Amino acid sequence: MILPARHLFYVLGGNAVIALLATINPAWIAAWYASVGVSLLLAFIDMLRVVTEPVPKAQRFVPHSLPLGVKRSIRLHLHNRSTRSLTLWLYDHFPCETSVEGFPLRLSVAADTFAEPLYNVTANERGKLHFPGLQLRVLSPWQLWWHDVTLPVQSEVKVYPNFAAVAQYALLATDNHLSHMGIMKKRRRGEGQDFHQLREYRAGDSLRQIDWKASARMHKAISREYQDERDQEVIFMLDCGHRMMAKDDALSHFDHTLNAILLLTYVALRQGDAVGLGSFAGANRWLPAHKGQHNVQHMLNALYDLQPTAQAPDYAQAATELLVRQKKRALVILLTNLRDEDTDDLLPALHLLRTRHLVLLASMREQALDSALGAPVDNTEDALHKAATQHYLRTREATLERIRVAGIRCLDVTPHAMSVGLINHYLDIKRSAVL
């Protein structure tokens, strides 16, 4: 595409002035004809030159992944392949799910040289984002035209959940908690299933503890010592229903829940537990439980493009599918946004899960409810709003109490407290060894 530049309008303005003079004095008509002819010739030659010269070669260097809501830099590489210095405007066709700073860019690139401009991008949604192309507007040699061209410079980038801000204090608190509890080092010795060490035979040891091969090598009785099995499995049941779309800040409840899952995954894997995940309500995924710190990356890859849907959660179906997939007893953490009307559907599903697993219900409570309780009351409308909020919270607490009476652990916190709340409940369960 060829677009007129500022100097072309100057030329047109000059011709208009000569035309005005020609209307006053006919002697200027010949000059006007000559001016128009020369202007058209120059404009055509200038257009031909800018269209036929080599278009700059461009590359885009993006990170392999972007954290949600965090500013990152993207580098562009432009190579001027023509024999003259180029003046150009640069605009990147970034995804609509991002916010950028620094566009459009005006550059001057000398002949046969490079330019590497930077701009900042902030991803506002998780998932896979696509950069379709770069748009250049190159100024012609006589500055009469802009040559507008879109280069097919395509890039893809994955946007992962960002839990760095939460991790700064949550993981520090976790490390302190772990060191005080001694989970990493404390072992109960006995006749559990996990082998601990070999030692000399002691009076009272059973014959089945004797390691006959080691005894033959050492020429004395050697016993095997075992410890109670502490490595367990943690399975997340993630509600992807419509209520998880709610927002109290820049992140949705769903994104806060993902941050909590990733943090607890990190902590549980450090404890030697296996972690898995199943999602329901429109976005059904299953990640079997695995051990090892590498599973954090597996969890990230499983969650980064997962989005809440407009469907209502079917807790009974989700519980049934989990029982089919997860045979070994595990800590099942159901993450949802509870309402009192869900009790009739949710309680049977929790009872079904409890027949084989230890169940923790983690419900996300809107921050706006707590803010409404703390707001000052200045008029009747404020008083009614506060009374309605208190009634709603009492109803919600009564629903949670029904679940607790049924022998199921419950956690009901605001989005920002979900990560720490989940970690503390997990560590308490780990310490009590009730799995």
XYZ file of C-alpha atoms in Angstrom, residues 240-434:
195
model
C -13.878 -24.677 35.781
C -17.489 -23.510 36.032
C -18.951 -20.055 35.513
C -18.512 -18.863 39.119
C -14.738 -19.059 38.821
C -14.890 -16.177 36.323
C -15.584 -13.711 39.157
C -12.973 -11.017 39.753
C -11.978 -9.026 42.815
C -8.881 -7.487 41.227
C -6.925 -7.861 38.008
C -7.027 -11.663 38.341
C -10.097 -13.861 38.261
C -10.884 -16.333 41.022
C -9.810 -19.024 38.579
C -6.339 -17.481 38.201
C -5.963 -17.132 41.978
C -6.901 -20.803 42.275
C -4.257 -21.787 39.727
C -1.642 -19.871 41.711
C -2.640 -21.765 44.842
C -2.468 -25.099 43.019
C 1.015 -24.390 41.696
C 2.320 -23.291 45.079
C 0.944 -26.323 46.869
C 2.269 -28.548 44.082
C 5.740 -27.144 44.716
C 5.450 -27.739 48.461
C 3.979 -31.240 48.164
C 6.622 -32.372 45.692
C 9.316 -31.149 48.075
C 7.772 -33.400 50.708
C 8.101 -36.397 48.414
C 4.393 -36.631 47.633
C 2.917 -37.282 44.216
C 0.621 -34.610 42.773
C -2.103 -34.920 40.145
C -5.021 -32.893 38.847
C -8.457 -33.319 37.364
C -10.696 -30.541 36.082
C -14.439 -30.540 35.463
C -17.354 -28.328 34.359
C -16.616 -28.003 30.678
C -12.821 -28.205 30.681
C -12.076 -31.834 31.533
C -8.410 -32.673 31.931
C -6.626 -35.372 33.858
C -3.009 -35.359 34.996
C -2.080 -38.547 36.922
C -0.159 -38.154 40.146
C 3.638 -38.083 39.781
C 6.549 -37.327 42.054
C 9.613 -35.171 41.457
C 10.205 -31.452 41.075
C 9.909 -31.802 37.295
C 6.176 -32.298 37.860
C 5.843 -28.564 38.539
C 6.573 -27.949 34.858
C 4.108 -30.670 33.879
C 1.470 -28.966 35.995
C 2.236 -25.600 34.394
C 1.870 -27.083 30.922
C -1.430 -28.653 31.907
C -2.859 -25.436 33.362
C -1.476 -22.528 31.362
C -4.240 -22.500 28.728
C -7.067 -23.794 30.919
C -9.975 -21.344 31.102
C -13.256 -21.272 33.036
C -16.410 -21.988 31.059
C -20.050 -20.917 31.243
C -21.159 -24.352 32.469
C -22.451 -25.178 35.932
C -20.368 -27.742 37.869
C -21.631 -31.309 38.146
C -19.987 -32.435 41.377
C -21.441 -35.949 41.333
C -20.112 -36.712 37.870
C -16.704 -35.232 38.740
C -16.502 -37.374 41.907
C -17.464 -40.521 40.009
C -14.845 -39.918 37.327
C -12.172 -39.298 39.951
C -12.950 -42.570 41.747
C -12.577 -44.414 38.461
C -9.236 -42.784 37.689
C -7.697 -42.565 41.181
C -7.571 -45.969 42.863
C -4.985 -45.265 45.558
C -6.091 -43.399 48.678
C -5.154 -39.725 48.370
C -5.787 -36.251 49.686
C -8.417 -34.877 47.289
C -8.658 -31.071 47.283
C -11.844 -29.791 45.649
C -11.415 -26.148 44.612
C -14.621 -24.292 43.827
C -16.746 -21.230 44.623
C -19.411 -22.522 46.981
C -23.031 -21.340 47.187
C -25.623 -22.524 49.686
C -27.789 -23.827 46.841
C -24.974 -26.208 45.886
C -25.278 -28.231 49.088
C -27.750 -30.795 47.793
C -25.453 -31.562 44.840
C -22.134 -31.144 46.613
C -22.696 -33.147 49.816
C -23.421 -36.487 48.071
C -20.327 -36.014 45.898
C -18.169 -35.299 48.955
C -19.571 -38.359 50.760
C -18.771 -40.456 47.685
C -15.176 -39.216 47.603
C -14.815 -39.734 51.351
C -15.454 -43.464 51.009
C -11.964 -43.853 49.561
C -10.077 -40.582 50.015
C -9.411 -37.817 52.505
C -11.289 -34.777 51.212
C -10.611 -31.056 51.634
C -13.133 -28.562 50.263
C -11.434 -25.256 49.385
C -13.952 -22.542 48.530
C -13.102 -19.108 47.167
C -14.959 -16.311 48.962
C -15.391 -12.943 47.255
C -13.204 -10.190 48.689
C -16.107 -7.780 48.155
C -18.028 -9.493 50.976
C -15.329 -8.725 53.536
C -14.979 -5.194 52.175
C -18.728 -4.637 52.526
C -18.639 -5.672 56.174
C -15.838 -3.221 56.919
C -17.398 -0.296 55.039
C -18.868 2.576 57.090
C -22.655 2.908 57.331
C -23.734 6.430 56.392
C -27.314 5.916 55.234
C -30.165 3.450 55.003
C -28.888 1.941 51.769
C -25.509 1.199 53.366
C -27.235 -0.390 56.358
C -29.387 -2.630 54.149
C -26.337 -3.620 52.080
C -24.374 -4.536 55.185
C -27.277 -6.487 56.686
C -27.746 -8.432 53.442
C -24.036 -9.260 53.362
C -24.110 -10.505 56.962
C -27.154 -12.662 56.208
C -25.457 -14.133 53.158
C -22.277 -14.925 55.096
C -24.265 -16.573 57.921
C -26.034 -18.739 55.361
C -22.702 -19.609 53.773
C -21.180 -20.517 57.137
C -24.192 -22.711 57.941
C -23.640 -24.549 54.662
C -19.963 -25.079 55.483
C -20.865 -26.285 58.961
C -23.136 -28.951 57.471
C -20.169 -30.141 55.445
C -17.870 -30.136 58.477
C -20.390 -32.114 60.518
C -20.247 -34.729 57.781
C -16.539 -35.159 58.599
C -15.115 -33.208 55.671
C -12.477 -30.536 56.084
C -13.396 -27.077 54.769
C -11.445 -23.970 53.812
C -13.340 -20.780 52.964
C -11.037 -17.840 52.257
C -10.602 -14.844 49.976
C -8.550 -15.213 46.765
C -5.365 -13.701 48.221
C -5.498 -16.051 51.236
C -6.154 -19.237 49.271
C -2.487 -20.137 48.678
C -1.396 -19.853 52.295
C -4.595 -21.483 53.554
C -4.138 -24.519 51.326
C -0.492 -24.918 52.289
C -1.266 -24.746 56.014
C -4.050 -27.325 55.737
C -1.819 -29.631 53.725
C 1.011 -29.371 56.254
C -1.361 -30.047 59.151
C -2.618 -33.172 57.388
C 0.925 -34.211 56.575
C 1.985 -33.788 60.182
C -0.912 -35.801 61.535
C -0.250 -38.577 58.991
C -3.986 -39.216 58.658
